[in-house]
mmCIF file of C-alpha atoms in Angstrom:
data_model
loop_
_atom_site.group_PDB
_atom_site.id
_atom_site.type_symbol
_atom_site.label_atom_id
_atom_site.label_comp_id
_atom_site.label_asym_id
_atom_site.label_seq_id
_atom_site.Cartn_x
_atom_site.Cartn_y
_atom_site.Cartn_z
ATOM 1 C CA ARG N 1 142.706 110.193 89.751
ATOM 2 C CA LEU N 2 139.515 112.131 90.441
ATOM 3 C CA ASP N 3 137.595 110.619 87.520
ATOM 4 C CA HIS N 4 138.394 107.018 88.513
ATOM 5 C CA MET N 5 136.264 104.685 90.609
ATOM 6 C CA VAL N 6 138.065 102.987 93.490
ATOM 7 C CA HIS N 7 136.330 99.636 93.116
ATOM 8 C CA PRO N 8 137.655 97.764 90.047
ATOM 9 C CA VAL N 9 134.217 96.462 88.982
ATOM 10 C CA ALA N 10 132.712 99.957 89.343
ATOM 11 C CA GLU N 11 135.614 101.345 87.310
ATOM 12 C CA LEU N 12 134.989 98.832 84.520
ATOM 13 C CA LEU N 13 131.235 99.513 84.568
ATOM 14 C CA ASP N 14 131.876 103.251 84.428
ATOM 15 C CA ILE N 15 134.184 102.923 81.414
ATOM 16 C CA LEU N 16 131.703 100.712 79.558
ATOM 17 C CA MET N 17 128.727 102.930 80.412
ATOM 18 C CA SER N 18 130.506 106.104 79.305
ATOM 19 C CA LEU N 19 131.421 104.402 76.012
ATOM 20 C CA VAL N 20 127.780 103.421 75.430
ATOM 21 C CA LEU N 21 126.526 106.932 76.247
ATOM 22 C CA SER N 22 129.133 108.511 73.954
ATOM 23 C CA TYR N 23 128.147 106.125 71.172
ATOM 24 C CA MET N 24 124.464 106.992 71.612
ATOM 25 C CA LYS N 25 125.184 110.681 71.270
ATOM 26 C CA ASP N 26 127.362 110.113 68.188
ATOM 27 C CA VAL N 27 124.619 108.059 66.532
ATOM 28 C CA CYS N 28 121.687 110.335 67.371
ATOM 29 C CA TYR N 29 123.278 113.731 66.730
ATOM 30 C CA VAL N 30 124.164 114.848 63.215
ATOM 31 C CA ASP N 31 125.692 118.316 62.788
ATOM 32 C CA GLY N 32 124.682 119.222 66.342
ATOM 33 C CA LYS N 33 121.018 118.262 65.852
ATOM 34 C CA VAL N 34 119.067 115.150 66.806
ATOM 35 C CA ASP N 35 118.427 112.895 63.803
ATOM 36 C CA ASN N 36 114.850 111.624 64.084
ATOM 37 C CA ASN N 37 115.216 108.372 62.172
ATOM 38 C CA LYS N 38 118.507 107.296 63.733
ATOM 39 C CA THR N 39 117.250 108.051 67.245
ATOM 40 C CA LYS N 40 114.041 106.085 66.753
ATOM 41 C CA ASP N 41 115.943 103.148 65.212
ATOM 42 C CA LEU N 42 118.310 103.064 68.192
ATOM 43 C CA TYR N 43 115.381 103.310 70.608
ATOM 44 C CA ARG N 44 113.693 100.294 68.980
ATOM 45 C CA ASP N 45 116.856 98.226 69.420
ATOM 46 C CA LEU N 46 117.478 99.327 73.000
ATOM 47 C CA ILE N 47 113.882 98.947 74.197
ATOM 48 C CA ASN N 48 114.059 95.251 73.266
ATOM 49 C CA ILE N 49 117.226 94.892 75.352
ATOM 50 C CA PHE N 50 115.554 96.795 78.172
ATOM 51 C CA ASP N 51 112.517 94.479 78.140
ATOM 52 C CA LYS N 52 114.553 91.264 78.010
ATOM 53 C CA LEU N 53 117.377 92.080 80.401
ATOM 54 C CA LEU N 54 116.759 95.149 82.545
ATOM 55 C CA LEU N 55 113.060 95.238 83.415
ATOM 56 C CA PRO N 56 113.110 91.668 84.851
ATOM 57 C CA THR N 57 116.358 92.346 86.793
ATOM 58 C CA HIS N 58 115.627 93.462 90.335
ATOM 59 C CA ALA N 59 117.692 96.378 91.668
ATOM 60 C CA SER N 60 119.794 96.744 88.531
ATOM 61 C CA CYS N 61 122.429 99.362 89.267
ATOM 62 C CA HIS N 62 123.280 102.173 86.808
ATOM 63 C CA VAL N 63 122.993 100.229 83.526
ATOM 64 C CA GLN N 64 119.403 101.448 83.010
ATOM 65 C CA PHE N 65 120.667 105.038 82.687
ATOM 66 C CA PHE N 66 121.261 104.404 78.974
ATOM 67 C CA MET N 67 117.467 104.612 78.525
ATOM 68 C CA PHE N 68 117.271 107.716 80.711
ATOM 69 C CA TYR N 69 119.926 109.399 78.550
ATOM 70 C CA LEU N 70 118.336 108.363 75.249
ATOM 71 C CA CYS N 71 114.947 109.718 76.344
ATOM 72 C CA SER N 72 116.555 113.104 77.048
ATOM 73 C CA PHE N 73 116.891 113.529 73.266
ATOM 74 C CA LYS N 74 113.101 114.141 73.502
ATOM 75 C CA LEU N 75 112.046 112.240 70.393
ATOM 76 C CA VAL N 76 111.368 109.061 72.288
ATOM 77 C CA SER N 77 109.889 108.360 75.709
ATOM 78 C CA ILE N 78 109.865 105.178 77.701
ATOM 79 C CA LEU N 79 106.795 106.269 79.686
ATOM 80 C CA GLU N 80 104.117 105.039 77.279
ATOM 81 C CA HIS N 81 105.928 101.725 76.929
ATOM 82 C CA LEU N 82 106.119 101.274 80.718
ATOM 83 C CA TRP N 83 102.511 102.367 81.180
ATOM 84 C CA LYS N 84 101.336 99.609 78.821
ATOM 85 C CA LYS N 85 103.371 97.077 80.815
ATOM 86 C CA LEU N 86 101.911 98.242 84.133
ATOM 87 C CA GLN N 87 98.244 98.185 83.160
ATOM 88 C CA ASP N 88 98.298 94.943 81.157
ATOM 89 C CA PRO N 89 96.937 92.137 83.404
ATOM 90 C CA SER N 90 98.470 89.498 81.111
ATOM 91 C CA ASN N 91 101.973 90.550 82.235
ATOM 92 C CA PRO N 92 103.450 88.875 85.335
ATOM 93 C CA ALA N 93 102.878 90.918 88.506
ATOM 94 C CA ILE N 94 106.632 91.280 89.048
ATOM 95 C CA ILE N 95 107.052 92.929 85.619
ATOM 96 C CA ARG N 96 104.081 95.233 86.247
ATOM 97 C CA GLN N 97 105.541 96.256 89.605
ATOM 98 C CA ALA N 98 108.956 96.884 88.054
ATOM 99 C CA ALA N 99 107.274 99.069 85.414
ATOM 100 C CA GLY N 100 105.685 101.066 88.242
ATOM 101 C CA ASN N 101 109.102 101.541 89.872
ATOM 102 C CA TYR N 102 110.544 102.815 86.601
ATOM 103 C CA ILE N 103 107.632 105.179 85.937
ATOM 104 C CA GLY N 104 107.854 106.791 89.375
ATOM 105 C CA SER N 105 111.630 107.112 89.305
ATOM 106 C CA PHE N 106 111.656 108.490 85.745
ATOM 107 C CA LEU N 107 108.924 111.081 86.393
ATOM 108 C CA ALA N 108 110.673 112.216 89.569
ATOM 109 C CA ARG N 109 114.229 112.374 88.252
ATOM 110 C CA ALA N 110 114.070 113.342 84.559
ATOM 111 C CA LYS N 111 114.568 117.098 84.462
ATOM 112 C CA PHE N 112 113.744 117.201 80.747
ATOM 113 C CA ILE N 113 110.133 116.008 81.194
ATOM 114 C CA PRO N 114 107.787 119.013 80.868
ATOM 115 C CA LEU N 115 105.280 119.571 83.666
ATOM 116 C CA ILE N 116 102.353 118.946 81.320
ATOM 117 C CA THR N 117 103.692 115.416 80.722
ATOM 118 C CA VAL N 118 104.113 114.838 84.465
ATOM 119 C CA LYS N 119 100.474 115.860 84.988
ATOM 120 C CA SER N 120 99.270 113.671 82.111
ATOM 121 C CA CYS N 121 101.059 110.666 83.617
ATOM 122 C CA LEU N 122 99.676 111.404 87.086
ATOM 123 C CA ASP N 123 96.196 111.640 85.570
ATOM 124 C CA LEU N 124 96.616 108.255 83.857
ATOM 125 C CA LEU N 125 97.987 106.547 86.960
ATOM 126 C CA VAL N 126 95.458 108.029 89.377
ATOM 127 C CA ASN N 127 92.528 107.315 87.060
ATOM 128 C CA TRP N 128 93.700 103.690 86.795
ATOM 129 C CA LEU N 129 93.926 103.481 90.598
ATOM 130 C CA HIS N 130 90.360 104.752 90.993
ATOM 131 C CA ILE N 131 89.072 102.272 88.397
ATOM 132 C CA TYR N 132 90.951 99.502 90.216
ATOM 133 C CA LEU N 133 89.266 100.523 93.481
ATOM 134 C CA ASN N 134 85.859 100.611 91.753
ATOM 135 C CA ASN N 135 86.399 97.009 90.711
ATOM 136 C CA GLN N 136 87.376 95.971 94.255
ATOM 137 C CA ASP N 137 84.570 97.698 96.160
ATOM 138 C CA SER N 138 82.114 94.828 96.103
ATOM 139 C CA GLY N 139 84.644 92.019 95.761
ATOM 140 C CA THR N 140 85.984 89.490 98.255
ATOM 141 C CA LYS N 141 89.613 90.599 97.758
ATOM 142 C CA ALA N 142 89.202 94.179 99.003
ATOM 143 C CA PHE N 143 91.865 93.983 101.710
ATOM 144 C CA CYS N 144 95.557 94.797 102.046
ATOM 145 C CA ASP N 145 97.600 92.052 100.368
ATOM 146 C CA VAL N 146 100.732 92.569 98.265
ATOM 147 C CA ALA N 147 100.361 89.192 96.570
ATOM 148 C CA LEU N 148 96.867 90.099 95.340
ATOM 149 C CA HIS N 149 97.355 93.784 94.527
ATOM 150 C CA GLY N 150 101.082 94.255 93.853
ATOM 151 C CA PRO N 151 100.687 96.332 90.647
ATOM 152 C CA PHE N 152 98.144 98.591 92.421
ATOM 153 C CA TYR N 153 100.585 99.313 95.257
ATOM 154 C CA SER N 154 103.415 99.882 92.802
ATOM 155 C CA ALA N 155 101.288 102.426 90.916
ATOM 156 C CA CYS N 156 100.352 104.103 94.227
ATOM 157 C CA GLN N 157 103.996 104.427 95.151
ATOM 158 C CA ALA N 158 104.832 105.852 91.703
ATOM 159 C CA VAL N 159 102.147 108.517 92.265
ATOM 160 C CA PHE N 160 103.265 109.325 95.826
ATOM 161 C CA TYR N 161 106.956 109.452 94.846
ATOM 162 C CA THR N 162 106.318 111.661 91.820
ATOM 163 C CA PHE N 163 104.141 113.970 93.914
ATOM 164 C CA VAL N 164 106.857 114.330 96.565
ATOM 165 C CA PHE N 165 109.467 115.291 93.965
ATOM 166 C CA ARG N 166 107.232 117.468 91.787
ATOM 167 C CA HIS N 167 104.817 119.131 94.214
ATOM 168 C CA LYS N 168 106.615 122.492 94.079
ATOM 169 C CA GLN N 169 106.297 122.594 90.291
ATOM 170 C CA LEU N 170 102.685 121.418 90.424
ATOM 171 C CA LEU N 171 101.875 124.283 92.801
ATOM 172 C CA SER N 172 104.089 126.961 91.241
ATOM 173 C CA GLY N 173 102.571 129.970 89.492
ATOM 174 C CA ASN N 174 98.892 129.986 90.421
ATOM 175 C CA LEU N 175 98.680 128.201 93.778
ATOM 176 C CA LYS N 176 94.886 128.069 93.726
ATOM 177 C CA GLU N 177 94.893 126.362 90.319
ATOM 178 C CA GLY N 178 97.575 123.934 91.481
ATOM 179 C CA LEU N 179 95.621 122.996 94.587
ATOM 180 C CA ARG N 180 92.452 122.567 92.553
ATOM 181 C CA TYR N 181 94.293 120.152 90.256
ATOM 182 C CA LEU N 182 95.707 118.140 93.167
ATOM 183 C CA GLN N 183 92.285 118.008 94.858
ATOM 184 C CA SER N 184 90.829 116.617 91.617
ATOM 185 C CA LEU N 185 93.149 113.597 91.935
ATOM 186 C CA ASN N 186 91.216 112.596 95.097
ATOM 187 C CA PHE N 187 94.190 111.179 97.002
ATOM 188 C CA GLU N 188 91.886 110.751 99.994
ATOM 189 C CA ARG N 189 89.906 107.934 98.396
ATOM 190 C CA ILE N 190 93.107 106.057 97.480
ATOM 191 C CA VAL N 191 94.684 106.506 100.915
ATOM 192 C CA MET N 192 91.499 105.639 102.855
ATOM 193 C CA SER N 193 90.643 102.606 100.740
ATOM 194 C CA GLN N 194 90.500 99.110 102.217
ATOM 195 C CA LEU N 195 93.603 98.196 100.208
ATOM 196 C CA ASN N 196 95.529 100.558 102.529
ATOM 197 C CA PRO N 197 98.485 101.543 100.276
ATOM 198 C CA LEU N 198 100.189 103.490 103.102
ATOM 199 C CA LYS N 199 100.845 100.171 104.841
ATOM 200 C CA VAL N 200 102.649 98.710 101.823
ATOM 201 C CA CYS N 201 104.583 101.620 100.297
ATOM 202 C CA LEU N 202 108.033 102.540 101.622
ATOM 203 C CA PRO N 203 107.847 104.415 104.955
ATOM 204 C CA SER N 204 110.158 107.119 103.588
ATOM 205 C CA VAL N 205 107.841 107.826 100.650
ATOM 206 C CA VAL N 206 104.725 107.579 102.827
ATOM 207 C CA ASN N 207 106.024 110.043 105.421
ATOM 208 C CA PHE N 208 107.035 112.700 102.912
ATOM 209 C CA PHE N 209 103.700 112.262 101.115
ATOM 210 C CA ALA N 210 101.861 112.568 104.428
ATOM 211 C CA ALA N 211 103.743 115.714 105.417
ATOM 212 C CA ILE N 212 103.194 117.528 102.116
ATOM 213 C CA THR N 213 99.530 116.544 101.729
ATOM 214 C CA ASN N 214 98.951 117.580 105.342
ATOM 215 C CA LYS N 215 100.476 121.013 104.714
ATOM 216 C CA TYR N 216 98.177 121.650 101.745
ATOM 217 C CA GLN N 217 95.186 119.926 103.399
ATOM 218 C CA LEU N 218 94.804 117.404 100.584
ATOM 219 C CA VAL N 219 94.504 114.347 102.837
ATOM 220 C CA PHE N 220 95.345 113.579 106.473
ATOM 221 C CA CYS N 221 97.431 110.396 106.549
ATOM 222 C CA TYR N 222 98.772 110.316 110.099
ATOM 223 C CA THR N 223 95.851 108.467 111.706
ATOM 224 C CA ILE N 224 96.256 105.644 109.186
ATOM 225 C CA ILE N 225 100.051 105.628 109.561
ATOM 226 C CA GLU N 226 99.773 105.325 113.351
ATOM 227 C CA ARG N 227 97.236 102.519 113.045
ATOM 228 C CA ASN N 228 99.462 100.716 110.533
ATOM 229 C CA ASN N 229 102.460 101.094 112.852
ATOM 230 C CA ARG N 230 100.514 99.474 115.689
ATOM 231 C CA GLN N 231 99.595 96.560 113.431
ATOM 232 C CA MET N 232 103.138 96.044 112.095
ATOM 233 C CA LEU N 233 104.110 92.566 113.272
ATOM 234 C CA PRO N 234 107.779 91.760 113.921
ATOM 235 C CA VAL N 235 109.412 88.994 111.896
ATOM 236 C CA ILE N 236 111.965 86.670 113.500
ATOM 237 C CA ARG N 237 114.868 85.942 111.145
ATOM 238 C CA SER N 238 117.380 83.176 111.914
ATOM 239 C CA THR N 239 120.961 83.661 110.786
ATOM 240 C CA ALA N 240 124.352 82.177 111.657
ATOM 241 C CA GLY N 241 124.724 84.913 114.273
ATOM 242 C CA GLY N 242 121.457 83.964 115.984
ATOM 243 C CA ASP N 243 117.837 85.100 115.769
ATOM 244 C CA SER N 244 116.958 88.724 115.139
ATOM 245 C CA VAL N 245 113.598 90.484 115.265
ATOM 246 C CA GLN N 246 112.836 92.743 112.303
ATOM 247 C CA THR N 247 109.830 94.479 110.830
ATOM 248 C CA CYS N 248 109.260 94.326 107.095
ATOM 249 C CA THR N 249 109.368 97.929 105.876
ATOM 250 C CA ASN N 250 109.571 97.107 102.162
ATOM 251 C CA PRO N 251 106.939 94.442 101.383
ATOM 252 C CA LEU N 252 106.896 95.524 97.728
ATOM 253 C CA ASP N 253 110.670 94.960 97.507
ATOM 254 C CA THR N 254 110.843 98.406 95.949
ATOM 255 C CA PHE N 255 113.854 99.979 94.325
ATOM 256 C CA PHE N 256 114.197 103.263 92.449
ATOM 257 C CA PRO N 257 116.102 102.572 89.217
ATOM 258 C CA PHE N 258 117.089 106.200 88.660
ATOM 259 C CA ASP N 259 118.538 106.916 92.068
ATOM 260 C CA PRO N 260 121.666 109.104 91.768
ATOM 261 C CA CYS N 261 124.344 107.851 89.404
ATOM 262 C CA VAL N 262 127.653 107.606 91.263
ATOM 263 C CA LEU N 263 129.840 106.483 88.331
ATOM 264 C CA LYS N 264 132.213 109.406 87.865
ATOM 265 C CA ARG N 265 132.546 109.407 84.055
ATOM 266 C CA SER N 266 128.959 108.439 83.320
ATOM 267 C CA LYS N 267 127.438 111.004 85.656
ATOM 268 C CA GLN N 268 128.902 113.774 83.489
ATOM 269 C CA PHE N 269 126.369 112.712 80.836
ATOM 270 C CA ILE N 270 123.532 112.331 83.358
ATOM 271 C CA ASP N 271 123.936 115.253 85.784
ATOM 272 C CA PRO N 272 122.752 118.054 83.418
ATOM 273 C CA ILE N 273 119.422 116.268 82.816
ATOM 274 C CA TYR N 274 118.953 114.898 86.341
ATOM 275 C CA GLN N 275 116.727 116.204 89.136
ATOM 276 C CA ILE N 276 118.473 115.885 92.493
ATOM 277 C CA TRP N 277 116.572 115.556 95.760
ATOM 278 C CA GLU N 278 116.265 119.080 97.100
ATOM 279 C CA GLY N 279 116.091 118.242 100.785
ATOM 280 C CA MET N 280 114.451 120.442 103.409
ATOM 281 C CA SER N 281 115.748 122.979 105.874
ATOM 282 C CA ALA N 282 114.813 122.631 109.546
ATOM 283 C CA GLU N 283 112.466 125.615 109.150
ATOM 284 C CA GLU N 284 110.678 124.029 106.195
ATOM 285 C CA LEU N 285 110.396 120.804 108.147
ATOM 286 C CA GLN N 286 108.622 122.611 110.980
ATOM 287 C CA GLU N 287 106.336 124.381 108.498
ATOM 288 C CA PHE N 288 105.297 121.091 106.935
ATOM 289 C CA LYS N 289 103.849 119.981 110.248
ATOM 290 C CA LYS N 290 101.330 122.820 110.133
ATOM 291 C CA PRO N 291 98.419 122.930 107.696
ATOM 292 C CA MET N 292 98.638 125.928 105.375
ATOM 293 C CA LYS N 293 96.617 128.944 106.484
ATOM 294 C CA LYS N 294 93.563 129.784 104.435
ATOM 295 C CA GLU N 295 94.689 133.347 103.713
ATOM 296 C CA ILE N 296 97.903 132.047 102.128
ATOM 297 C CA VAL N 297 95.851 130.041 99.635
ATOM 298 C CA GLU N 298 93.683 133.046 98.921
ATOM 299 C CA ASP N 299 96.742 135.212 98.264
ATOM 300 C CA GLU N 300 98.000 132.550 95.846
ATOM 301 C CA ASP N 301 101.442 132.936 97.347
ATOM 302 C CA ASP N 302 103.641 130.707 99.439
ATOM 303 C CA ASP N 303 107.235 131.443 100.399
ATOM 304 C CA PHE N 304 108.011 127.738 100.518
ATOM 305 C CA LEU N 305 107.362 127.424 96.795
ATOM 306 C CA LYS N 306 109.934 130.065 95.903
ATOM 307 C CA GLY N 307 112.974 128.176 97.169
ATOM 308 C CA GLU N 308 115.942 127.844 94.818
ATOM 309 C CA VAL N 309 117.024 124.343 93.862
ATOM 310 C CA PRO N 310 120.358 123.672 95.591
ATOM 311 C CA GLN N 311 123.267 122.476 93.483
ATOM 312 C CA ASN N 312 124.040 119.498 95.716
ATOM 313 C CA ASP N 313 121.962 117.016 97.673
ATOM 314 C CA THR N 314 121.165 118.606 101.020
ATOM 315 C CA VAL N 315 122.375 116.703 104.068
ATOM 316 C CA ILE N 316 119.962 116.974 106.983
ATOM 317 C CA GLY N 317 119.891 114.770 110.049
ATOM 318 C CA ILE N 318 117.157 115.003 112.663
ATOM 319 C CA THR N 319 117.094 112.603 115.570
ATOM 320 C CA PRO N 320 114.242 110.102 115.313
ATOM 321 C CA SER N 321 111.928 109.312 118.216
ATOM 322 C CA SER N 322 109.823 106.220 118.761
ATOM 323 C CA PHE N 323 107.087 107.449 116.385
ATOM 324 C CA ASP N 324 108.876 106.324 113.245
ATOM 325 C CA ALA N 325 112.481 105.301 112.889
ATOM 326 C CA HIS N 326 112.150 104.754 109.142
ATOM 327 C CA PHE N 327 111.835 108.287 107.861
ATOM 328 C CA ARG N 328 114.403 108.977 105.164
ATOM 329 C CA SER N 329 114.614 110.714 101.848
ATOM 330 C CA PRO N 330 112.049 109.407 99.331
ATOM 331 C CA SER N 331 114.674 107.047 97.888
ATOM 332 C CA SER N 332 116.355 104.551 100.139
ATOM 333 C CA SER N 333 119.018 103.206 97.791
ATOM 334 C CA VAL N 334 122.723 104.003 97.734
ATOM 335 C CA GLY N 335 123.440 107.576 96.700
ATOM 336 C CA SER N 336 120.184 109.065 97.926
ATOM 337 C CA PRO N 337 120.084 111.823 100.530
ATOM 338 C CA PRO N 338 120.560 110.612 104.122
ATOM 339 C CA MET N 339 117.997 109.972 106.836
ATOM 340 C CA LEU N 340 115.444 112.626 107.604
ATOM 341 C CA TYR N 341 112.755 112.346 110.229
ATOM 342 C CA MET N 342 109.369 113.961 110.575
ATOM 343 C CA GLN N 343 106.312 113.463 112.738
ATOM 344 C CA PRO N 344 102.936 115.221 112.818
ATOM 345 C CA SER N 345 102.430 118.128 115.174
ATOM 346 C CA PRO N 346 100.566 117.258 118.379
ATOM 347 C CA LEU N 347 96.816 117.717 118.117
#
């Protein structure tokens, strides 16, 4: 049947998840309206489960969507809770990094989050990053090291990932105002810092961030990316099949908890509130390689920003060259859009 999962474990998970989501709706809605007290009571119970079981579990698959769904009722939000986890130095680094993963994925994927909330969260994250850099400037640990600065890199990736997904909304309406806001975030200082976040964050996220910021002349990342690529040392891994040479492209061990839900019953609850990856046409890809012309900014108009959101994930494949074989959609987990490749235009 069309609504069944082929794999028996996936089928069982789908049935259980859909039961939980149905229960949540039954509890929180009374006579077609959200009941404030019942929703907040349920949130308090579930956030404890989330903290104990889900946040410490690396690459948990699908189960975390119960929090995504509950937050769509709009009376509760997991963002403040996760933000406290991320910025608290008394939490283990692995928990802080996981909180960063959740923040980025939630801001990017939750269709129900208003733009003003997205901007408020970006402001918080970016301000924290700048304060972190202030504290490192004169220190002896101001160099690229995941073990020392894991939460910083996780917060950087949350910012880059959110920006990639939300840049059209951030620049919609008054383009000049949008650009002024993005310039105020001072991405350049973060990217050019000695901590070198572009070396640590996922290549897929970095390359999309580089392309979009290059188009709008916010920061030029390609020089740093090329330097980082030259410094990327291969790692020899021994397996039963013999030795293989690999490069570590995910030193943060990143995952995006709200990558597309593929459980057929459960996704019927999630799809209406879920932001898919829009993809890019070949023409848009070429345009991203060119910085935006000054007169376009002055006219406060940009055809690229007027594109309709497609109903399905766009499938685009462009043959990679030696410049970067790791360019994909911003998410690299199962269910995300397939590989996409981009390189800067020749100087």
